[in-house]
CSV table of C-alpha atoms in Angstrom, one decimal:
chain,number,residue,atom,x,y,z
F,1,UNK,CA,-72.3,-8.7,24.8
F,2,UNK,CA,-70.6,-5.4,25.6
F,3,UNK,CA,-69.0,-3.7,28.4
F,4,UNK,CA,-69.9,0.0,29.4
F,5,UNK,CA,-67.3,1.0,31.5
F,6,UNK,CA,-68.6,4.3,31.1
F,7,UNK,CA,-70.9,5.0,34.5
F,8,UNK,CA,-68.1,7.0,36.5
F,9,UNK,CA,-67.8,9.3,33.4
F,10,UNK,CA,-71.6,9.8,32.6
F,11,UNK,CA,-71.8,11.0,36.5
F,12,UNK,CA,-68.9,13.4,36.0
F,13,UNK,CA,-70.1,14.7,32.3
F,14,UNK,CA,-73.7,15.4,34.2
F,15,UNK,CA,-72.2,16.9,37.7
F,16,UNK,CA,-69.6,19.2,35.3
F,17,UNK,CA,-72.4,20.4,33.1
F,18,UNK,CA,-74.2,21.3,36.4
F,19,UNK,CA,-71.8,23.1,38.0
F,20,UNK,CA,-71.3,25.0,34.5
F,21,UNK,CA,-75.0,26.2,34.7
F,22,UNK,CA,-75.9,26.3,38.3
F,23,UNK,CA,-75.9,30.2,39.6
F,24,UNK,CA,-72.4,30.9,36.8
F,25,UNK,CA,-69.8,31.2,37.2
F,26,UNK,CA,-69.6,30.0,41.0
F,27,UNK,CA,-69.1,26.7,40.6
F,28,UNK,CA,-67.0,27.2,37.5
F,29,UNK,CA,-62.9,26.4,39.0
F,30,UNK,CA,-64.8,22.9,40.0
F,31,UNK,CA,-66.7,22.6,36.7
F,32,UNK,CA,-63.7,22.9,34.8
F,33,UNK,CA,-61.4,20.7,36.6
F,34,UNK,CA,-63.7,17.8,36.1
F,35,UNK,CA,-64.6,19.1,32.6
F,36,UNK,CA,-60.5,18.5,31.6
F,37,UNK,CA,-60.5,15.1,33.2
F,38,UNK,CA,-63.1,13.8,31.2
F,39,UNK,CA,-62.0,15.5,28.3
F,40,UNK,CA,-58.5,14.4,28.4
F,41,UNK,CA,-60.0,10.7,28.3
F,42,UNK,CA,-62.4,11.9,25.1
F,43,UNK,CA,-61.6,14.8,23.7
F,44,UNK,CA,-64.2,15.5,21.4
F,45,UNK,CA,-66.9,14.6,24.2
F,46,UNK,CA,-69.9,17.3,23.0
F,47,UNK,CA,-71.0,17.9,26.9
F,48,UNK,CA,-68.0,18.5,28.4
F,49,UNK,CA,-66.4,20.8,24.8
F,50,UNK,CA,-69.9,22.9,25.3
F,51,UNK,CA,-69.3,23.1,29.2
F,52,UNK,CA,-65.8,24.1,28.5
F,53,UNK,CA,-67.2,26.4,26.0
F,54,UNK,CA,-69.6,28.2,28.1
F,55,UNK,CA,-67.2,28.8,31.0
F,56,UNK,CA,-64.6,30.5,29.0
F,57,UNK,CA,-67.9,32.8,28.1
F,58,UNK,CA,-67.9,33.9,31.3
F,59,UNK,CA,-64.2,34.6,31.6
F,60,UNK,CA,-65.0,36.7,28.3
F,61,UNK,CA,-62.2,34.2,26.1
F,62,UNK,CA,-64.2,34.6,23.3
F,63,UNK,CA,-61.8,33.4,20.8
F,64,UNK,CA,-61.1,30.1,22.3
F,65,UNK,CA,-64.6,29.5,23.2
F,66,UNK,CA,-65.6,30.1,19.8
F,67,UNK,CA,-63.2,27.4,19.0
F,68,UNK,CA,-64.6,24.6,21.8
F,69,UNK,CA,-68.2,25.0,19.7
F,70,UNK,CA,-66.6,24.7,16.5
F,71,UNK,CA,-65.2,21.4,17.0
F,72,UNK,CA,-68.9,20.3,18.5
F,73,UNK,CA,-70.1,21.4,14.8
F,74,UNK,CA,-67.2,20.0,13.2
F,75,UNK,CA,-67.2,16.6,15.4
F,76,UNK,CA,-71.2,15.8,14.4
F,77,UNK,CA,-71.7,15.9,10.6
F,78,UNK,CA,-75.7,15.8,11.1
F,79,UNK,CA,-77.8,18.2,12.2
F,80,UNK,CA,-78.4,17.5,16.2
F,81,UNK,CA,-79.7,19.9,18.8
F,82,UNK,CA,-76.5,20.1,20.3
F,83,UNK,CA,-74.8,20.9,16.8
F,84,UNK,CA,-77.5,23.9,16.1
F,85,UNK,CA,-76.6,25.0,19.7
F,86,UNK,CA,-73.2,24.6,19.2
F,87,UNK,CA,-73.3,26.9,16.0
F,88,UNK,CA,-75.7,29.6,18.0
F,89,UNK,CA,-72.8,30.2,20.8
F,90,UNK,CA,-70.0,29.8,18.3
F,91,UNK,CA,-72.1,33.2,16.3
F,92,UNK,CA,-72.5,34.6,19.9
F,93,UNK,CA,-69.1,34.9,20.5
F,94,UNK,CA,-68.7,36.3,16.8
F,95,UNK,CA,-70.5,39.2,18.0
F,96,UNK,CA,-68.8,39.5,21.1
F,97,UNK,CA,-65.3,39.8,18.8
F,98,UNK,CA,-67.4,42.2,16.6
F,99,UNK,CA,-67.1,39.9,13.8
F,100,UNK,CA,-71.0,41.4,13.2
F,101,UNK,CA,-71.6,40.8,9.6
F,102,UNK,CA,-70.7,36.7,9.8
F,103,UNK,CA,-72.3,36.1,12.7
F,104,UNK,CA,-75.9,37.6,11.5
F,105,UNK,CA,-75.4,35.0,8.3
F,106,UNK,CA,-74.5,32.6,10.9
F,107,UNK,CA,-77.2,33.1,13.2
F,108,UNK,CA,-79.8,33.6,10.7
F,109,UNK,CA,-78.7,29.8,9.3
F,110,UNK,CA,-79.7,29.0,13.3
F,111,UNK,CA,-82.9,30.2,12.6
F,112,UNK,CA,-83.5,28.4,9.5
F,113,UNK,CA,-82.4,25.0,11.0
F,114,UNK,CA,-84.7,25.7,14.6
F,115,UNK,CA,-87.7,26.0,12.3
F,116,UNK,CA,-87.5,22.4,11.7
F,117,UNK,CA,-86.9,21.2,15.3
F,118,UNK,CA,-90.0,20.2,17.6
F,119,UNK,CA,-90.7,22.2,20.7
F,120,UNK,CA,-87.6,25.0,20.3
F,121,UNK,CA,-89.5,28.1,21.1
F,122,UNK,CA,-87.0,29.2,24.0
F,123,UNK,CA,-84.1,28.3,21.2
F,124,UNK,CA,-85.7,30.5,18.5
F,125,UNK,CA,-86.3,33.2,21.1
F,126,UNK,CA,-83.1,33.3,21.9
F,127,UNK,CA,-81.5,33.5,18.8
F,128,UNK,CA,-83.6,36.3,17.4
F,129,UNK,CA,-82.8,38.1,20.8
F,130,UNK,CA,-79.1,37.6,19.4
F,131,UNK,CA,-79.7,38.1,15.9
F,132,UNK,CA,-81.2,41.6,17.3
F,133,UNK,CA,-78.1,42.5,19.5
F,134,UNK,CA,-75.8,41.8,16.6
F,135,UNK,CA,-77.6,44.4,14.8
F,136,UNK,CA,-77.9,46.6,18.0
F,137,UNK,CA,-73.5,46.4,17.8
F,138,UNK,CA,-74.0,47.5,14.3
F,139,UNK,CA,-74.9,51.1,16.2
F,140,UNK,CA,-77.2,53.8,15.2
F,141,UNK,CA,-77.7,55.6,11.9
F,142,UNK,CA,-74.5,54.9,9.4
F,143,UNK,CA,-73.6,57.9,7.0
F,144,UNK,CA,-72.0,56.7,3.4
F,145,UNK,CA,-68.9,58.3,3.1
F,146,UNK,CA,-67.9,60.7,0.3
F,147,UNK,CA,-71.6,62.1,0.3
F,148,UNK,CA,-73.1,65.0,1.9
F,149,UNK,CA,-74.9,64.2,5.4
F,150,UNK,CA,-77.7,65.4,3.5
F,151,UNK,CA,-78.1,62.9,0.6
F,152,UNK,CA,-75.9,60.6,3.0
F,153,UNK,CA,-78.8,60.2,5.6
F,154,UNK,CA,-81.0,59.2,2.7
F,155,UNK,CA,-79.5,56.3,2.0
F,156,UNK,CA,-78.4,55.2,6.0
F,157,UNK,CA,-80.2,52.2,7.7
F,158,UNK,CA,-80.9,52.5,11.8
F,159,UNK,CA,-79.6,49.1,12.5
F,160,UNK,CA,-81.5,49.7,16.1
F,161,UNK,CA,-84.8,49.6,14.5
F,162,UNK,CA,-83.7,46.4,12.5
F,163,UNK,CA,-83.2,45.4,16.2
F,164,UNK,CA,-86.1,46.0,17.6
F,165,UNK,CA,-88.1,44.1,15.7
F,166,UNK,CA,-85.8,41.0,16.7
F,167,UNK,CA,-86.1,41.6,20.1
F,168,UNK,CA,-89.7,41.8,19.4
F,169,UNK,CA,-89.7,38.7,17.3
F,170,UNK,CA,-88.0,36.8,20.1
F,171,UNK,CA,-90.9,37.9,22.7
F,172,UNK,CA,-93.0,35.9,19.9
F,173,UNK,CA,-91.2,33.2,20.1
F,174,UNK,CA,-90.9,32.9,23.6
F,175,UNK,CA,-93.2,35.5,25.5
F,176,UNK,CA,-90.9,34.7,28.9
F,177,UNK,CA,-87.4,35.3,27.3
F,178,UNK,CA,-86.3,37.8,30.3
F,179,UNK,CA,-83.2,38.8,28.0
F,180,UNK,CA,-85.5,40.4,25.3
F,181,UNK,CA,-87.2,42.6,27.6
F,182,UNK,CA,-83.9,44.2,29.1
F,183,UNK,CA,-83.1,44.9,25.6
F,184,UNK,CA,-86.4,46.3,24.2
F,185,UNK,CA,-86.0,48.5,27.5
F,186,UNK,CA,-82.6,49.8,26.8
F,187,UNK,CA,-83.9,50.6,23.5
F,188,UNK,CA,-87.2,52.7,24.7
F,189,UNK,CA,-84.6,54.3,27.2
F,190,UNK,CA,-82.0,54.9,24.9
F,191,UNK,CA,-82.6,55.2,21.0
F,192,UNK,CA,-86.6,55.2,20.6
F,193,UNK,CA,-87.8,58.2,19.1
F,194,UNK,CA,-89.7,59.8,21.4
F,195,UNK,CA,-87.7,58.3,24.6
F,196,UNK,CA,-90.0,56.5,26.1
F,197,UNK,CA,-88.6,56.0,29.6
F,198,UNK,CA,-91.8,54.6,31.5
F,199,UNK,CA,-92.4,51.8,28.8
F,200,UNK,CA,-88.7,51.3,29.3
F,201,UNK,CA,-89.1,51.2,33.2
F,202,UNK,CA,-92.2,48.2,33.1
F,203,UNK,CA,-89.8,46.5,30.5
F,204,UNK,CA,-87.0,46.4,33.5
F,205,UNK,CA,-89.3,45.2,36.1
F,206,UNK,CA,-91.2,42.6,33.3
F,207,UNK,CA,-87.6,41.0,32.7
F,208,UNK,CA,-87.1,41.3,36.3
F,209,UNK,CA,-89.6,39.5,37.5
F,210,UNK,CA,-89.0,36.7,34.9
F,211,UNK,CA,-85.6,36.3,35.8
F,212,UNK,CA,-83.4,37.6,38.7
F,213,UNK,CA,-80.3,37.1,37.3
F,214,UNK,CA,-81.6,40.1,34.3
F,215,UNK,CA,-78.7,42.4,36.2
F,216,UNK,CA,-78.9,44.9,33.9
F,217,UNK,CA,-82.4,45.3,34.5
F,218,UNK,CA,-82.0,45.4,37.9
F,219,UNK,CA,-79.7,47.8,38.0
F,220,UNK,CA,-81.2,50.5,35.6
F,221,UNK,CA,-84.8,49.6,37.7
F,222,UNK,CA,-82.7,50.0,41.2
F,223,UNK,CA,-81.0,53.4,39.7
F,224,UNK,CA,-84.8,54.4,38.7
F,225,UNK,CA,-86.2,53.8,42.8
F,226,UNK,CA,-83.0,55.4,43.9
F,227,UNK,CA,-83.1,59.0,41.9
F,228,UNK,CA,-87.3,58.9,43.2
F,229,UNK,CA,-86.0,57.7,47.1
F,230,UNK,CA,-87.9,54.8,47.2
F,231,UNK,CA,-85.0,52.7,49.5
F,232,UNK,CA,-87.0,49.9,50.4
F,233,UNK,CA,-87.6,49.1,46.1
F,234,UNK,CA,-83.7,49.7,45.9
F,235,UNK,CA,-83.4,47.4,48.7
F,236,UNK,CA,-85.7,44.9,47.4
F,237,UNK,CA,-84.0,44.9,43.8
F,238,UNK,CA,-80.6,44.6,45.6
F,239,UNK,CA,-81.4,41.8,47.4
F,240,UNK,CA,-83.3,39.9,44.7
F,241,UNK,CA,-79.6,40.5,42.9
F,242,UNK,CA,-78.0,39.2,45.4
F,243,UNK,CA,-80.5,36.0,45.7
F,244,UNK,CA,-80.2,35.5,41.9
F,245,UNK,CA,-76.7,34.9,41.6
F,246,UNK,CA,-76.8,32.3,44.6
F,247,UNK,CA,-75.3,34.2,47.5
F,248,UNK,CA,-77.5,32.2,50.4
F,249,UNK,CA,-77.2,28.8,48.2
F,250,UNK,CA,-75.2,27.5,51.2
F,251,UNK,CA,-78.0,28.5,53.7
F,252,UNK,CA,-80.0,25.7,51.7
F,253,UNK,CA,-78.0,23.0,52.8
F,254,UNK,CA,-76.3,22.9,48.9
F,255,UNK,CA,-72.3,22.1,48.2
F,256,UNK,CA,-70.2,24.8,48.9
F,257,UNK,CA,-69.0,26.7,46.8
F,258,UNK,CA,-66.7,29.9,46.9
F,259,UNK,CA,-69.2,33.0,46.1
F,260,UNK,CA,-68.4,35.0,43.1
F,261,UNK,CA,-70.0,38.2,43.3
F,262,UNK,CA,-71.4,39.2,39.4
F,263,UNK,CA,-73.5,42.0,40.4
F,264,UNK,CA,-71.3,44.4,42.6
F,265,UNK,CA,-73.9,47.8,42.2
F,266,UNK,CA,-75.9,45.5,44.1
F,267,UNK,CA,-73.9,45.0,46.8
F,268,UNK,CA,-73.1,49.1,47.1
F,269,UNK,CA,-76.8,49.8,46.9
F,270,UNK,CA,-78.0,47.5,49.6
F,271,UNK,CA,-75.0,49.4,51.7
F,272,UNK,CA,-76.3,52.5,50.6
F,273,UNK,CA,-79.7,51.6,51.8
F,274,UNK,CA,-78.8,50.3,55.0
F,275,UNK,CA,-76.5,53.5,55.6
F,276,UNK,CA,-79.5,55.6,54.7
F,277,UNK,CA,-81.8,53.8,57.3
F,278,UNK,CA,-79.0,54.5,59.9
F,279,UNK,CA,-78.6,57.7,59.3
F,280,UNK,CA,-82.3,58.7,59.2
F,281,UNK,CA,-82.4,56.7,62.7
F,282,UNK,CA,-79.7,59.1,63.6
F,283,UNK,CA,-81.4,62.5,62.7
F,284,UNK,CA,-84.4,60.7,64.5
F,285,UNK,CA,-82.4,60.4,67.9
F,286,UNK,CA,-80.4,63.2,67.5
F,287,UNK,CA,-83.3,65.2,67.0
F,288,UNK,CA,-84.9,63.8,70.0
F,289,UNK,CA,-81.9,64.9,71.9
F,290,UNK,CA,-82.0,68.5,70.7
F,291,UNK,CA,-85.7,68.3,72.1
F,292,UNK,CA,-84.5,67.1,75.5
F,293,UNK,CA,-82.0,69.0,75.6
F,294,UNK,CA,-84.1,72.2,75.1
F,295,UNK,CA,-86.7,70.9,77.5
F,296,UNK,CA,-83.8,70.2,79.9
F,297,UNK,CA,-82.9,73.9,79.6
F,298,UNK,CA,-86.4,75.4,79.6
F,299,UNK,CA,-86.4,73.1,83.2
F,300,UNK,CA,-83.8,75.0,84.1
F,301,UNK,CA,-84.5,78.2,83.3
F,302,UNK,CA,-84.2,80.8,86.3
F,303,UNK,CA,-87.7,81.4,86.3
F,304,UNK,CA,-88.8,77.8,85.9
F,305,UNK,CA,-90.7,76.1,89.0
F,306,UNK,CA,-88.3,74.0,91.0
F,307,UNK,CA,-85.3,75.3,88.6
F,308,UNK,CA,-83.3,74.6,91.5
F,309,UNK,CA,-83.0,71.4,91.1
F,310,UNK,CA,-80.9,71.5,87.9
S,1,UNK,CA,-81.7,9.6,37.5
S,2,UNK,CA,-79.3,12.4,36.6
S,3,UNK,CA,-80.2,12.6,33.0
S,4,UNK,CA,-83.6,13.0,33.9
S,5,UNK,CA,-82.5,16.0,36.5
S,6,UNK,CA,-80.3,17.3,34.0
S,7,UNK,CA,-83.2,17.2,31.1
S,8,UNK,CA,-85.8,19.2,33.8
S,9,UNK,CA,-82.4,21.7,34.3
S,10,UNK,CA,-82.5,20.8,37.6
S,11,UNK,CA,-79.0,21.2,38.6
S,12,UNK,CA,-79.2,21.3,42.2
S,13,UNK,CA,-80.7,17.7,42.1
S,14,UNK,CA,-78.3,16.7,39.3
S,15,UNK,CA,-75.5,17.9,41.6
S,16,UNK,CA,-76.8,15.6,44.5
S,17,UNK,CA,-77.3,12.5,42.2
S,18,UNK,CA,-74.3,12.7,40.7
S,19,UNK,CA,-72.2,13.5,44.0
S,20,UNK,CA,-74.0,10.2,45.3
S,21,UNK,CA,-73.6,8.0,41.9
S,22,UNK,CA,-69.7,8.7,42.1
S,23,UNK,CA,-69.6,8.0,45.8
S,24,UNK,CA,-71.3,4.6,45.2
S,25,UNK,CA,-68.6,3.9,41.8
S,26,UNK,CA,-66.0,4.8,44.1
S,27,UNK,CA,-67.1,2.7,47.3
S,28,UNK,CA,-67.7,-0.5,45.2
S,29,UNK,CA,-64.0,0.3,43.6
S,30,UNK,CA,-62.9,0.0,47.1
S,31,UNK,CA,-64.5,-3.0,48.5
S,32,UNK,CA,-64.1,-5.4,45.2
S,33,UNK,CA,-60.6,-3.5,43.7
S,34,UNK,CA,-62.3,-3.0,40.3
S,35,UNK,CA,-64.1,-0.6,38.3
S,36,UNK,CA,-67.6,-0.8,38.0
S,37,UNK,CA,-68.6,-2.6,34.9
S,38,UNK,CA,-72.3,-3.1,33.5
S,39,UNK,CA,-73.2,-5.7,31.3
S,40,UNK,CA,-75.3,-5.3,28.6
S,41,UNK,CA,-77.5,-8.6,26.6
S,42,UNK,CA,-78.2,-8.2,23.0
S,43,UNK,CA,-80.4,-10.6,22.0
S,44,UNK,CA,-79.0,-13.3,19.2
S,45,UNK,CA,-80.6,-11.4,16.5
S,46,UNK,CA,-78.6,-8.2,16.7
S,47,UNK,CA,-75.4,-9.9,17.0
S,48,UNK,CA,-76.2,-11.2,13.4
């Protein structure tokens, strides 16, 4: 016979790892205070040191989340899903610290590992998508030194290409992987040769559609309908934005939470839109009064009928 | 219940089920003065 004694804990591992994914990071102060109870109990707990490591994500720490997914690796000798996860975000946050060439190894030994794991497509997807935005921080063409930019360009590598076809690989993987779509439409709209900015614009919208909270789709899509004055797409976009990263969550009867606004173009452009929309009902009325006003005159012109009256 | 939420990435529901779960714990805490404790039965075999 044994006792669990565990029940109180397995609510709060599941409600922390909630709060750590619902609409992020708006429930994240409240994630991570019950995140540091539990752990302070169990400190190598692999739910609550991936919860912990995906909030300080958010807050951009890369250094010490990188270190919260090590110790998942390092606490699991075997090969688990949350282990291959756990090595995935720890190479993430390589990138993010620019530490490009170890976390491509790293990733690509993510790769090798998902192949074996049942029903992983949205994990390979993502990590190609990742493996392709390490080499997208690698940047453009890279000259060898000491050689003239002649020869020199003969022997540089586009590591943007080398992205591409990740980004493209990813959509293989997983053909609903919003994140790959923004990317292959930053690439047509920024390094493609020809630009190619309407294949980049039905990218935008594709990872729009898939996912709301694709902001810098939106954005690039809402600064699109703006330059062409099409207010009620910006407005659209804006509010989708807004939707996306749980503003009206307490209008569905949901806990409360204090709203952390992510997406702050989106905010500006739905003012923008409502200020152009007053301002065109404006002209409207003032140009009606300018008509009255004329009429009003013409009324009371000397040689009007009745003119008198004015 | 909130695995299975928490499997489906439902998180609002996981929310609810877990704000609920821990409101039972803590109500049965209150009315007996102990934790909640779950027994588990092995069967003789796997005790050998």
């Amino acid at each position: 016979m044994t006792v669990l004694l565990s029940v109180k804990k397995a609510f709060n591992v599941a409600l922390a790892t909630s709060l750590v994914h619902l609409y992020p990071p708006k429930h994240h102060t409240r994630a991570l205070r019950i995140l540091e109870e539990v752990l302070s109990d169990d400190p190598n707990n692999v739910d609550c040191l991936m919860g912990r490591g995906y909030v300080l994500q958010r807050t951009e720490k890369w250094l010490e989340a990188a270190s919260c997914f090590s110790r998942v690796s390092d606490a699991r000798l075997e090969e688990t899903r949350d282990t291959i996860r756990a090595q995935e975000e720890h190479a993430w946050c390589e990138v993010q610290m620019n530490h490009l060439d170890g976390a491509i190894a790293e990733l690509r030994t993510v790769i090798e590992l998902l192949e074996n794991q049942d029903d992983s497509d949205e994990d390979k997807a993502r990590s190609w998508w990742r493996l392709g935005r390490a080499y997208w921080e690698m940047g453009g063409e890279r000259l060898v030194p000491n050689l003239s930019p002649h020869i020199s360009k003969l022997f540089s590598v586009d590591h943007r290409e080398e992205a591409y076809k990740h980004f493209f690989t990813a959509l293989k993987q997983s053909s609903s992987f919003a994140p790959a779509f923004t990317s292959l439409g930053i690439y047509y709209s920024e390094a493609a040769n020809p630009l190619d900015p309407i294949r980049a614009s039905k990218c935008f919208q594709k990872a729009f559609e898939l996912d709301a909270r694709e902001g810098d789709a939106a954005r690039r899509l809402a600064e699109g309908f703006a330059e062409e004055r099409e207010w009620d797409l910006v407005e659209v976009v804006a509010n989708r934005t807004i939707e996306g990263e749980g503003e009206h969550e307490e209008s569905q009867g949901i806990i409360a939470g204090r709203y952390l606004p992510v997406n702050a173009w989106a905010w500006k452009a739905s003012g923008v839109v409502h200020l152009v929309g007053f301002l065109s009902f404006t002209v409207h009325y003032a140009r009606l009064t300018a008509r009255v006003e004329q009429t009003k005159i013409s009324f009371c012109d000397p040689g009007f009928p009745g003119s008198t009256a004015c | 219940m909130a695995e299975v939420y928490l499997y489906d990435q439902d998180y609002q529901s996981t929310i609810t089920v877990s704000e609920t779960g821990l409101e039972l714990v803590n109500r049965h805490r209150d009315d007996t003065g102990t934790d909640l404790v779950l027994y588990v039965t092995f069967v003789a075999r796997d005790l050998d």
